[in-house]
Structure formats: C-alpha cells, structure tokens
Amino acid sequence: MRRTLGREFRWLWTAYAISTFGTRLSLDAFPFIAIFVLHAGPAEVSMLAAAGLAVGAVVAVPLGPWVEFRRKRPVMVATDIVRFTALMSVPLTFALGWLTFTQLLLVSVIVAAADIAFRAASGACLKALVPPRDLLVANGRLESTNWTATVLGPPLGGVAIGVFGPVATVVANAIGYLLSAAGIRAIGGTEPRPERIGAPRLRPADLLEGWRYILTHSSLRPLFLNTILFNGLIMATSPLLASLMFGPLGFAPWQYGLAFAAPCVGGLIGSRLARHLAARFGQHRVMLAAGYSRACWPLGLAFIHSGTTGLALVMVVELGLITCIGVFNPIVATYRLEQTAADRVARTLAAWTVTSSATIAALTALWGLLASITTPRTAITVAGLLALATPFLLPRRNEPRPDEQDPPCESQQTRPEGSGPKSQAHTRFGSSVPQPDTPSLPPASEPDGGHVRWNDSSASAPAPAAPGGGAVSDDAPALTTSTHHPANPTLRQSPTRPLNERSAAAGDGSS
C-alpha cells in the first residue's frame, strides 16, 4: 500500500517541487543574461558564478544561530519572499533598460545567502513533520523530485527563453519562490518558539557553534569532510569539462545538453532505490557502498574524446555517477540529521552549507588556475584521482543517535506562543524525539549539551490523519504516530550561478 506522510509533509513537498522546478527552468539564467544582454566577458561571468556563492556564504554565517532560535516556517516564508523580490527586480530593470552587471551580482549574493538560511530552517521543519522511521522515505521523495525537475526543467527553460525572451525563466523562478511561500504557509498549525535561556542575545561565540558541533562529532566530522571535498571536486571540474567539450573536442551545444541531461534519469532511479536498499542491507552499509561507488566515476571523464564514442563515454560516466549519488544523497541526509541533536539542526545545516558554498567557489577558482597552467584534461584527471580518496573519509561505524545516549540539557526551553493548555497542533512541533522502536515511551529532553529543551507533554497526542503522500510515493508499512526527528531537504541550488545536473548531483548530501 502507498505510504502517506501527512498533510503537512504534502504541503512542504509541494512547495519544494514548485520552487525546484522554477530553479531548474532558470538554469544558467544569470550567465545567459550577462553574456547576451550585458555583453559580459568570460572573467565577469566567472566572477558572477563564484562571487555570488562566496559572498553569500560569508553573509550567511550569522544566519544559522539566528535561525536556531526562531520559528522555522516563518523564516522559510521570509526567505522565499526575499528571493522573490530580489529576482523580480531583474525583469523590472530589464524592461526599463536599467539592468546592470552590478545588479546581477548583488541579486546573486542576496539569493545565495537567503538560500542558506532557508536550508537551515527547512531541516528543522522537516524534522517536526516526519516520524523518525519515515525520514528516508521523505528524503527519497524530495530527491526524486529534484532529479525529475533537473531532467525536465532545462529543456523547457530553453524553450521559454526562445519564445518569451532572456528574463522569462527568472520570472518563473521568482514566482516559484512565491508559490513555495504560500505552500509553507498552508502547512498550518502553531509552531512553538525556541527561547534561549542564559545569554538573551546572539553572542560572537555562537557563530561558530555549528562548526564546533560538526568537528567534535565522531560521525558528522568524517561525513562533513567527505561531502565537502567530493562536491567541491565535482563542481570545480564542471566548467573545465564544458570548455574541453566546446573547444578542442568540438561538441555542439545540443550534444553537450544531451550528455548531461539524459543521465539524470539515474538520479531518479537511485533515489527510488535508496529506501529499499537500506531496508535490505542496512542504511550505513548502503551509504558506504554508494560513497565508494560514486568516487570511481569522475576519473573516467579524463578519457573523453571527440565523436560519438566520446559522447557515449560522457553519458555512461555521468549515468553511473548520478545513479550512485541518487542513492547516496537521501541516505546521507537521513543519517546526518539522525546524528544531529534537535537543538543544533539549524546551526549544523547552516555551517555545512556555508562551507560547501565556500569550498565550491575556492576549488572552482583553484582548478581554473590549474587548467590554465596545465590543460583542462590534466585538471580533470587530478580531480578524479583526488575523488578516489574521498570514501576513506566516510564514517566507519554506525553511531547511535544522540537521543539514545546523551543526558538532557536545561539551557534552553521551547514553549508555544501565548499561555494555557497546549493544543494538538502544538504537539507536532513541541516534543523531542522518542526512539523509533519504542513509540509508546515518553520523549526525552534534547541531549548533548545543547540549548533547546523540547516540551515533554506533547508525546501522547496523536498525529493528524495522513492523506495522500504525493506523486512520488513508495510502498511501505503505515507510519506511526510518534513524534518526529530531523531531516534536511536540499532545497535547491542558487539560481544565480551556473547550474547543471552536476550541481544537482553535488548537493551537500541532502535531498
């Protein structure tokens, strides 16, 4: 029978699907506008791609601690509105003849910073909506949606640009964010506000709390290093591969598009297989197998050559890589948030995403320099060889979750707005996480020296009835009515830098 994850998750999934399709429609929109409208050169286009990521990441550093102590859904809605407003300024100034490269750069920074804040909040939000045993199902559905959008979005975006003009996809992307905000608002219910006890304001030390938590955690630290390095290497070689294919090898644009669009079907297949493989072989074992497997493929791109066989080689390598990533991403998203204490989710995800963005920008610049000193093929080869070493950074042991081993903390508590008895709506957001195998036990306070204590009195309230799970569904046993556990949807790449199926593949290990 079809597993349903509840009305709230269905609205979150719908919001994610709409905004993701909008982002994929606007594939390479800003570089396209910079080149064909503003007549920017290669250096300016590279600056637009790298600076938006790097500066956006720096701006977003204080957002993780700030988001941690705010209600998450209002933050998500606010960041959607910010991105809608920033992106809509582009077609407006284009129509008035005022569009400049500086504006594109500024908008890219705003969108990148808002994207990081959204991801930090969305992980904690999904944690409250999905029971622990269904995290992998939820992440698999989000990952499937991401790959479906990646397959369909770019071709439709190309048609839209040809018919409606260069800023058409930017408008579509902005509207996607607006509809996403409406979907998140439709989740309904009352979300309690995490309230800090102790220091009433954000302290400078809090800015680094996410990194401290990751780097002192025996499981998150190796996973963090693995995903950051692998994703950075994948994205660093993307412009080099395009340069090689369009230049010396003489591939046509349609061949380039075919080589990277068709293999995205592997991401859809992999994300659908992830839950079934984890159920049969164990989540940690599948994560290791997929992590090792995906590292073997990038080196194959060093052997690319011209002609039909060269095109087939790229497609085979990308299909293998993306299929492995389709399995890896939802499992890692689930594992990472199972290992993250509930009071640290936003800060951990913000630190993870900031580091990922900064690393991609740095490695892209470094590999561009390496290619200029040597050749693009040499740089791609070096990246492929380094990728072979990344699986050794994966966590070797399957550590227990924080709620299974650590004592509660008392430094912060969560309480709903207002006073009086709590309603059933509060219970879906005001409880900590029980062990999934013992749903009848009362929930424990949050562990690991954290700063949030989730209300204990909500464990007995039943979860609302769950309607349909949506278009991308899997067969599975009925869900329990236990309270919920963290997960992290990878809620789209910034639309203001070059995006392709490799950027979708090289997420940060989340769906």
GROMACS .gro file of C-alpha atoms in nm, residues 19-429:
model
  411
   19SER     CA    1   1.034   2.608  -0.634
   20THR     CA    2   1.272   2.337  -0.757
   21PHE     CA    3   1.108   2.328  -1.100
   22GLY     CA    4   1.134   2.708  -1.112
   23THR     CA    5   1.503   2.692  -1.028
   24ARG     CA    6   1.573   2.426  -1.290
   25LEU     CA    7   1.381   2.626  -1.551
   26SER     CA    8   1.618   2.915  -1.488
   27LEU     CA    9   1.927   2.702  -1.547
   28ASP     CA   10   2.222   2.933  -1.621
   29ALA     CA   11   1.981   3.228  -1.641
   30PHE     CA   12   2.218   3.488  -1.494
   31PRO     CA   13   2.522   3.386  -1.702
   32PHE     CA   14   2.295   3.389  -2.011
   33ILE     CA   15   2.171   3.740  -1.930
   34ALA     CA   16   2.525   3.858  -1.853
   35ILE     CA   17   2.655   3.729  -2.187
   36PHE     CA   18   2.372   3.810  -2.428
   37VAL     CA   19   2.213   4.116  -2.266
   38LEU     CA   20   2.502   4.286  -2.086
   39HIS     CA   21   2.776   4.154  -2.320
   40ALA     CA   22   2.992   4.041  -2.028
   41GLY     CA   23   3.320   3.860  -2.091
   42PRO     CA   24   3.439   3.526  -1.950
   43ALA     CA   25   3.605   3.686  -1.648
   44GLU     CA   26   3.286   3.868  -1.550
   45VAL     CA   27   3.075   3.553  -1.596
   46SER     CA   28   3.317   3.357  -1.377
   47MET     CA   29   3.302   3.633  -1.117
   48LEU     CA   30   2.923   3.618  -1.121
   49ALA     CA   31   2.931   3.242  -1.060
   50ALA     CA   32   3.194   3.241  -0.786
   51ALA     CA   33   3.130   3.571  -0.608
   52GLY     CA   34   2.762   3.502  -0.552
   53LEU     CA   35   2.848   3.178  -0.375
   54ALA     CA   36   3.145   3.307  -0.178
   55VAL     CA   37   2.999   3.638  -0.063
   56GLY     CA   38   2.659   3.480   0.001
   57ALA     CA   39   2.826   3.221   0.223
   58VAL     CA   40   3.007   3.488   0.424
   59VAL     CA   41   2.689   3.691   0.466
   60ALA     CA   42   2.505   3.377   0.581
   61VAL     CA   43   2.748   3.287   0.863
   62PRO     CA   44   2.540   3.451   1.141
   63LEU     CA   45   2.212   3.318   1.000
   64GLY     CA   46   2.250   2.965   1.141
   65PRO     CA   47   2.249   3.068   1.509
   66TRP     CA   48   1.979   3.326   1.435
   67VAL     CA   49   1.754   3.071   1.269
   68GLU     CA   50   1.806   2.820   1.553
   69PHE     CA   51   1.616   3.043   1.795
   70ARG     CA   52   1.334   3.140   1.561
   71ARG     CA   53   1.024   2.958   1.445
   72LYS     CA   54   1.135   2.781   1.131
   73ARG     CA   55   0.838   2.813   0.896
   74PRO     CA   56   0.818   3.196   0.921
   75VAL     CA   57   1.191   3.204   0.840
   76MET     CA   58   1.130   2.984   0.534
   77VAL     CA   59   0.845   3.204   0.416
   78ALA     CA   60   1.051   3.519   0.471
   79THR     CA   61   1.348   3.388   0.273
   80ASP     CA   62   1.117   3.283  -0.011
   81ILE     CA   63   0.975   3.636  -0.021
   82VAL     CA   64   1.326   3.786  -0.016
   83ARG     CA   65   1.429   3.572  -0.312
   84PHE     CA   66   1.109   3.652  -0.498
   85THR     CA   67   1.166   4.025  -0.450
   86ALA     CA   68   1.534   4.014  -0.546
   87LEU     CA   69   1.475   3.809  -0.860
   88MET     CA   70   1.178   4.015  -0.977
   89SER     CA   71   1.398   4.323  -0.973
   90VAL     CA   72   1.586   4.177  -1.271
   91PRO     CA   73   1.298   4.167  -1.525
   92LEU     CA   74   1.174   4.502  -1.392
   93THR     CA   75   1.503   4.682  -1.454
   94PHE     CA   76   1.547   4.492  -1.782
   95ALA     CA   77   1.212   4.626  -1.905
   96LEU     CA   78   1.313   4.978  -1.804
   97GLY     CA   79   1.658   4.948  -1.961
   98TRP     CA   80   1.836   4.990  -1.627
   99LEU     CA   81   1.976   4.639  -1.578
  100THR     CA   82   2.350   4.630  -1.490
  101PHE     CA   83   2.607   4.364  -1.414
  102THR     CA   84   2.640   4.505  -1.060
  103GLN     CA   85   2.272   4.439  -1.000
  104LEU     CA   86   2.308   4.078  -1.116
  105LEU     CA   87   2.600   4.034  -0.878
  106LEU     CA   88   2.408   4.188  -0.587
  107VAL     CA   89   2.100   3.975  -0.653
  108SER     CA   90   2.315   3.661  -0.671
  109VAL     CA   91   2.460   3.737  -0.327
  110ILE     CA   92   2.116   3.801  -0.172
  111VAL     CA   93   1.970   3.483  -0.318
  112ALA     CA   94   2.269   3.273  -0.210
  113ALA     CA   95   2.251   3.400   0.150
  114ALA     CA   96   1.872   3.351   0.165
  115ASP     CA   97   1.914   3.001   0.024
  116ILE     CA   98   2.148   2.906   0.311
  117ALA     CA   99   1.905   3.041   0.570
  118PHE     CA  100   1.620   2.851   0.405
  119ARG     CA  101   1.811   2.523   0.412
  120ALA     CA  102   1.896   2.567   0.779
  121ALA     CA  103   1.531   2.625   0.869
  122SER     CA  104   1.391   2.357   0.639
  123GLY     CA  105   1.585   2.075   0.806
  124ALA     CA  106   1.438   2.157   1.146
  125CYS     CA  107   1.094   2.198   0.989
  126LEU     CA  108   1.102   1.859   0.821
  127LYS     CA  109   1.218   1.707   1.148
  128ALA     CA  110   0.894   1.821   1.306
  129LEU     CA  111   0.675   1.688   1.026
  130VAL     CA  112   0.813   1.340   0.959
  131PRO     CA  113   0.835   1.045   1.202
  132PRO     CA  114   1.186   0.900   1.252
  133ARG     CA  115   1.116   0.578   1.064
  134ASP     CA  116   0.992   0.774   0.759
  135LEU     CA  117   1.287   1.011   0.719
  136LEU     CA  118   1.443   0.807   0.441
  137VAL     CA  119   1.109   0.786   0.256
  138ALA     CA  120   1.069   1.165   0.279
  139ASN     CA  121   1.425   1.235   0.165
  140GLY     CA  122   1.386   0.987  -0.119
  141ARG     CA  123   1.076   1.168  -0.243
  142LEU     CA  124   1.247   1.504  -0.227
  143GLU     CA  125   1.549   1.366  -0.411
  144SER     CA  126   1.325   1.210  -0.678
  145THR     CA  127   1.154   1.546  -0.725
  146ASN     CA  128   1.491   1.717  -0.759
  147TRP     CA  129   1.604   1.483  -1.037
  148THR     CA  130   1.271   1.496  -1.217
  149ALA     CA  131   1.299   1.875  -1.222
  150THR     CA  132   1.660   1.850  -1.341
  151VAL     CA  133   1.557   1.634  -1.636
  152LEU     CA  134   1.258   1.846  -1.742
  153GLY     CA  135   1.349   2.199  -1.636
  154PRO     CA  136   1.646   2.296  -1.859
  155PRO     CA  137   1.486   2.199  -2.192
  156LEU     CA  138   1.163   2.378  -2.100
  157GLY     CA  139   1.366   2.677  -1.984
  158GLY     CA  140   1.543   2.692  -2.318
  159VAL     CA  141   1.209   2.694  -2.497
  160ALA     CA  142   1.079   2.968  -2.266
  161ILE     CA  143   1.382   3.187  -2.336
  162GLY     CA  144   1.343   3.136  -2.710
  163VAL     CA  145   0.972   3.226  -2.704
  164PHE     CA  146   0.945   3.489  -2.430
  165GLY     CA  147   1.291   3.643  -2.402
  166PRO     CA  148   1.604   3.626  -2.184
  167VAL     CA  149   1.442   3.706  -1.847
  168ALA     CA  150   1.143   3.471  -1.882
  169THR     CA  151   1.295   3.196  -1.669
  170VAL     CA  152   1.396   3.445  -1.399
  171VAL     CA  153   1.029   3.544  -1.370
  172ALA     CA  154   0.930   3.176  -1.349
  173ASN     CA  155   1.187   3.114  -1.077
  174ALA     CA  156   1.069   3.414  -0.876
  175ILE     CA  157   0.706   3.301  -0.900
  176GLY     CA  158   0.817   2.956  -0.785
  177TYR     CA  159   0.954   3.107  -0.465
  178LEU     CA  160   0.631   3.299  -0.408
  179LEU     CA  161   0.422   2.983  -0.451
  180SER     CA  162   0.663   2.798  -0.223
  181ALA     CA  163   0.597   3.056   0.050
  182ALA     CA  164   0.223   3.002   0.004
  183GLY     CA  165   0.268   2.624   0.032
  184ILE     CA  166   0.467   2.654   0.353
  185ARG     CA  167   0.202   2.885   0.498
  186ALA     CA  168  -0.061   2.625   0.412
  187ILE     CA  169   0.101   2.370   0.645
  188GLY     CA  170  -0.097   2.532   0.925
  189GLY     CA  171  -0.082   2.461   1.296
  190THR     CA  172   0.108   2.655   1.560
  191GLU     CA  173   0.482   2.625   1.584
  192PRO     CA  174   0.642   2.696   1.923
  193ARG     CA  175   0.922   2.947   1.951
  194PRO     CA  176   1.259   2.817   2.079
  195GLU     CA  177   1.359   3.052   2.360
  196ARG     CA  178   1.717   3.092   2.471
  197ILE     CA  179   1.785   3.068   2.843
  198GLY     CA  180   2.106   3.235   2.953
  199ALA     CA  181   2.251   3.484   2.710
  200PRO     CA  182   1.949   3.674   2.571
  201ARG     CA  183   2.121   3.777   2.251
  202LEU     CA  184   2.338   3.621   1.986
  203ARG     CA  185   2.700   3.609   2.101
  204PRO     CA  186   3.008   3.602   1.874
  205ALA     CA  187   3.088   3.253   2.003
  206ASP     CA  188   2.752   3.130   1.872
  207LEU     CA  189   2.860   3.199   1.513
  208LEU     CA  190   3.098   2.903   1.523
  209GLU     CA  191   2.874   2.666   1.717
  210GLY     CA  192   2.768   2.473   1.405
  211TRP     CA  193   3.128   2.406   1.306
  212ARG     CA  194   3.223   2.314   1.664
  213TYR     CA  195   2.941   2.064   1.680
  214ILE     CA  196   3.031   1.904   1.345
  215LEU     CA  197   3.407   1.886   1.403
  216THR     CA  198   3.375   1.734   1.753
  217HIS     CA  199   3.118   1.474   1.644
  218SER     CA  200   3.271   1.137   1.564
  219SER     CA  201   3.027   1.061   1.280
  220LEU     CA  202   2.948   1.405   1.139
  221ARG     CA  203   3.311   1.512   1.108
  222PRO     CA  204   3.420   1.248   0.852
  223LEU     CA  205   3.090   1.275   0.666
  224PHE     CA  206   3.131   1.653   0.650
  225LEU     CA  207   3.484   1.629   0.511
  226ASN     CA  208   3.379   1.366   0.258
  227THR     CA  209   3.082   1.552   0.115
  228ILE     CA  210   3.251   1.893   0.113
  229LEU     CA  211   3.559   1.765  -0.070
  230PHE     CA  212   3.374   1.542  -0.318
  231ASN     CA  213   3.113   1.804  -0.407
  232GLY     CA  214   3.381   2.069  -0.447
  233LEU     CA  215   3.581   1.850  -0.686
  234ILE     CA  216   3.273   1.767  -0.893
  235MET     CA  217   3.174   2.132  -0.931
  236ALA     CA  218   3.531   2.253  -0.987
  237THR     CA  219   3.562   2.037  -1.300
  238SER     CA  220   3.225   2.131  -1.446
  239PRO     CA  221   3.339   2.448  -1.631
  240LEU     CA  222   3.658   2.272  -1.739
  241LEU     CA  223   3.462   1.988  -1.892
  242ALA     CA  224   3.240   2.235  -2.078
  243SER     CA  225   3.549   2.418  -2.203
  244LEU     CA  226   3.703   2.092  -2.323
  245MET     CA  227   3.388   1.970  -2.496
  246PHE     CA  228   3.304   2.300  -2.667
  247GLY     CA  229   3.666   2.376  -2.755
  248PRO     CA  230   3.918   2.115  -2.872
  249LEU     CA  231   3.668   1.828  -2.892
  250GLY     CA  232   3.417   2.027  -3.099
  251PHE     CA  233   3.090   1.908  -2.947
  252ALA     CA  234   2.777   2.100  -3.041
  253PRO     CA  235   2.561   2.259  -2.767
  254TRP     CA  236   2.283   2.003  -2.823
  255GLN     CA  237   2.533   1.721  -2.773
  256TYR     CA  238   2.656   1.879  -2.452
  257GLY     CA  239   2.299   1.913  -2.328
  258LEU     CA  240   2.219   1.553  -2.420
  259ALA     CA  241   2.533   1.422  -2.250
  260PHE     CA  242   2.434   1.570  -1.916
  261ALA     CA  243   2.053   1.569  -1.931
  262ALA     CA  244   1.984   1.206  -2.021
  263PRO     CA  245   2.193   1.058  -1.733
  264CYS     CA  246   1.980   1.249  -1.481
  265VAL     CA  247   1.734   0.961  -1.508
  266GLY     CA  248   1.990   0.774  -1.297
  267GLY     CA  249   1.931   1.016  -1.012
  268LEU     CA  250   1.560   0.943  -1.021
  269ILE     CA  251   1.624   0.568  -1.024
  270GLY     CA  252   1.881   0.587  -0.745
  271SER     CA  253   1.661   0.795  -0.518
  272ARG     CA  254   1.375   0.549  -0.561
  273LEU     CA  255   1.603   0.255  -0.479
  274ALA     CA  256   1.763   0.412  -0.170
  275ARG     CA  257   1.496   0.312   0.081
  276HIS     CA  258   1.465  -0.041  -0.050
  277LEU     CA  259   1.841  -0.095  -0.047
  278ALA     CA  260   1.868   0.045   0.307
  279ALA     CA  261   1.586  -0.182   0.426
  280ARG     CA  262   1.759  -0.489   0.286
  281PHE     CA  263   2.128  -0.422   0.353
  282GLY     CA  264   2.125  -0.158   0.627
  283GLN     CA  265   2.142   0.219   0.596
  284HIS     CA  266   2.506   0.258   0.698
  285ARG     CA  267   2.627  -0.020   0.470
  286VAL     CA  268   2.445   0.126   0.170
  287MET     CA  269   2.584   0.471   0.247
  288LEU     CA  270   2.938   0.332   0.241
  289ALA     CA  271   2.877   0.132  -0.078
  290ALA     CA  272   2.725   0.430  -0.260
  291GLY     CA  273   3.001   0.659  -0.131
  292TYR     CA  274   3.272   0.429  -0.262
  293SER     CA  275   3.091   0.371  -0.591
  294ARG     CA  276   3.034   0.737  -0.674
  295ALA     CA  277   3.404   0.814  -0.622
  296CYS     CA  278   3.506   0.574  -0.900
  297TRP     CA  279   3.328   0.756  -1.184
  298PRO     CA  280   3.477   1.111  -1.214
  299LEU     CA  281   3.818   0.984  -1.328
  300GLY     CA  282   3.651   0.837  -1.638
  301LEU     CA  283   3.592   1.189  -1.770
  302ALA     CA  284   3.968   1.230  -1.818
  303PHE     CA  285   3.942   0.988  -2.113
  304ILE     CA  286   3.683   1.189  -2.304
  305HIS     CA  287   3.748   1.221  -2.677
  306SER     CA  288   3.566   1.357  -2.980
  307GLY     CA  289   3.299   1.183  -3.181
  308THR     CA  290   3.009   0.956  -3.097
  309THR     CA  291   3.211   0.726  -2.874
  310GLY     CA  292   3.336   1.023  -2.673
  311LEU     CA  293   2.980   1.143  -2.625
  312ALA     CA  294   2.875   0.793  -2.520
  313LEU     CA  295   3.162   0.781  -2.270
  314VAL     CA  296   3.046   1.101  -2.101
  315MET     CA  297   2.689   0.974  -2.082
  316VAL     CA  298   2.792   0.639  -1.931
  317VAL     CA  299   3.019   0.803  -1.673
  318GLU     CA  300   2.756   1.062  -1.578
  319LEU     CA  301   2.483   0.794  -1.557
  320GLY     CA  302   2.692   0.586  -1.317
  321LEU     CA  303   2.792   0.889  -1.111
  322ILE     CA  304   2.443   1.033  -1.085
  323THR     CA  305   2.280   0.697  -1.005
  324CYS     CA  306   2.522   0.645  -0.715
  325ILE     CA  307   2.460   0.999  -0.595
  326GLY     CA  308   2.084   0.942  -0.619
  327VAL     CA  309   2.123   0.657  -0.369
  328PHE     CA  310   2.378   0.839  -0.153
  329ASN     CA  311   2.208   1.175  -0.104
  330PRO     CA  312   1.881   1.074   0.070
  331ILE     CA  313   2.061   0.825   0.293
  332VAL     CA  314   2.320   1.083   0.396
  333ALA     CA  315   2.051   1.345   0.458
  334THR     CA  316   1.875   1.100   0.688
  335TYR     CA  317   2.192   0.980   0.862
  336ARG     CA  318   2.324   1.332   0.916
  337LEU     CA  319   2.011   1.450   1.087
  338GLU     CA  320   1.973   1.134   1.290
  339GLN     CA  321   2.318   1.215   1.427
  340THR     CA  322   2.236   1.582   1.491
  341ALA     CA  323   2.075   1.683   1.820
  342ALA     CA  324   1.743   1.859   1.764
  343ASP     CA  325   1.866   2.184   1.920
  344ARG     CA  326   2.159   2.201   1.677
  345VAL     CA  327   1.988   2.132   1.343
  346ALA     CA  328   1.976   2.486   1.203
  347ARG     CA  329   2.330   2.576   1.307
  348THR     CA  330   2.469   2.247   1.179
  349LEU     CA  331   2.298   2.277   0.841
  350ALA     CA  332   2.396   2.641   0.804
  351ALA     CA  333   2.761   2.563   0.879
  352TRP     CA  334   2.750   2.270   0.637
  353THR     CA  335   2.600   2.475   0.354
  354VAL     CA  336   2.824   2.778   0.410
  355THR     CA  337   3.132   2.555   0.398
  356SER     CA  338   3.005   2.375   0.088
  357SER     CA  339   2.943   2.700  -0.098
  358ALA     CA  340   3.277   2.849   0.000
  359THR     CA  341   3.464   2.529  -0.090
  360ILE     CA  342   3.299   2.506  -0.431
  361ALA     CA  343   3.390   2.868  -0.505
  362ALA     CA  344   3.751   2.819  -0.388
  363LEU     CA  345   3.808   2.490  -0.571
  364THR     CA  346   3.647   2.624  -0.888
  365ALA     CA  347   3.895   2.912  -0.890
  366LEU     CA  348   4.186   2.684  -0.798
  367TRP     CA  349   4.106   2.430  -1.069
  368GLY     CA  350   4.067   2.709  -1.322
  369LEU     CA  351   4.419   2.821  -1.234
  370LEU     CA  352   4.547   2.462  -1.258
  371ALA     CA  353   4.386   2.424  -1.601
  372SER     CA  354   4.547   2.747  -1.722
  373ILE     CA  355   4.890   2.627  -1.608
  374THR     CA  356   4.848   2.276  -1.749
  375THR     CA  357   4.541   2.173  -1.953
  376PRO     CA  358   4.172   2.119  -1.872
  377ARG     CA  359   4.219   1.743  -1.918
  378THR     CA  360   4.504   1.738  -1.666
  379ALA     CA  361   4.297   1.930  -1.412
  380ILE     CA  362   4.004   1.691  -1.460
  381THR     CA  363   4.242   1.397  -1.410
  382VAL     CA  364   4.379   1.540  -1.085
  383ALA     CA  365   4.025   1.595  -0.954
  384GLY     CA  366   3.930   1.238  -1.046
  385LEU     CA  367   4.232   1.096  -0.862
  386LEU     CA  368   4.156   1.302  -0.551
  387ALA     CA  369   3.792   1.189  -0.564
  388LEU     CA  370   3.912   0.828  -0.532
  389ALA     CA  371   4.043   0.913  -0.185
  390THR     CA  372   3.723   1.069  -0.053
  391PRO     CA  373   3.548   0.743   0.053
  392PHE     CA  374   3.815   0.692   0.319
  393LEU     CA  375   3.666   0.995   0.498
  394LEU     CA  376   3.324   0.832   0.540
  395PRO     CA  377   3.228   0.731   0.898
  396ARG     CA  378   3.337   0.373   0.953
  397ARG     CA  379   3.096   0.293   1.236
  398ASN     CA  380   2.722   0.335   1.267
  399GLU     CA  381   2.699   0.552   1.576
  400PRO     CA  382   2.383   0.559   1.791
  401ARG     CA  383   2.164   0.867   1.763
  402PRO     CA  384   2.210   1.142   2.023
  403ASP     CA  385   1.868   1.074   2.177
  404GLU     CA  386   1.980   0.718   2.253
  405GLN     CA  387   2.290   0.800   2.453
  406ASP     CA  388   2.320   1.151   2.597
  407PRO     CA  389   2.166   1.319   2.902
  408PRO     CA  390   1.919   1.606   2.864
  409CYS     CA  391   2.020   1.969   2.877
  410GLU     CA  392   1.849   2.252   3.057
  411SER     CA  393   1.995   2.563   2.897
  412GLN     CA  394   1.700   2.642   2.675
  413GLN     CA  395   1.337   2.552   2.659
  414THR     CA  396   1.069   2.569   2.395
  415ARG     CA  397   0.722   2.695   2.464
  416PRO     CA  398   0.433   2.784   2.236
  417GLU     CA  399   0.307   3.134   2.190
  418GLY     CA  400   0.060   3.252   2.447
  419SER     CA  401  -0.042   3.062   2.759
  420GLY     CA  402  -0.280   2.792   2.869
  421PRO     CA  403  -0.305   2.427   2.775
  422LYS     CA  404  -0.133   2.320   2.459
  423SER     CA  405  -0.344   2.225   2.162
  424GLN     CA  406  -0.292   1.920   1.948
  425ALA     CA  407  -0.137   2.144   1.683
  426HIS     CA  408   0.142   2.226   1.929
  427THR     CA  409   0.227   1.863   1.986
  428ARG     CA  410   0.363   1.808   1.638
  429PHE     CA  411   0.624   2.075   1.696
   0.00000   0.00000   0.00000
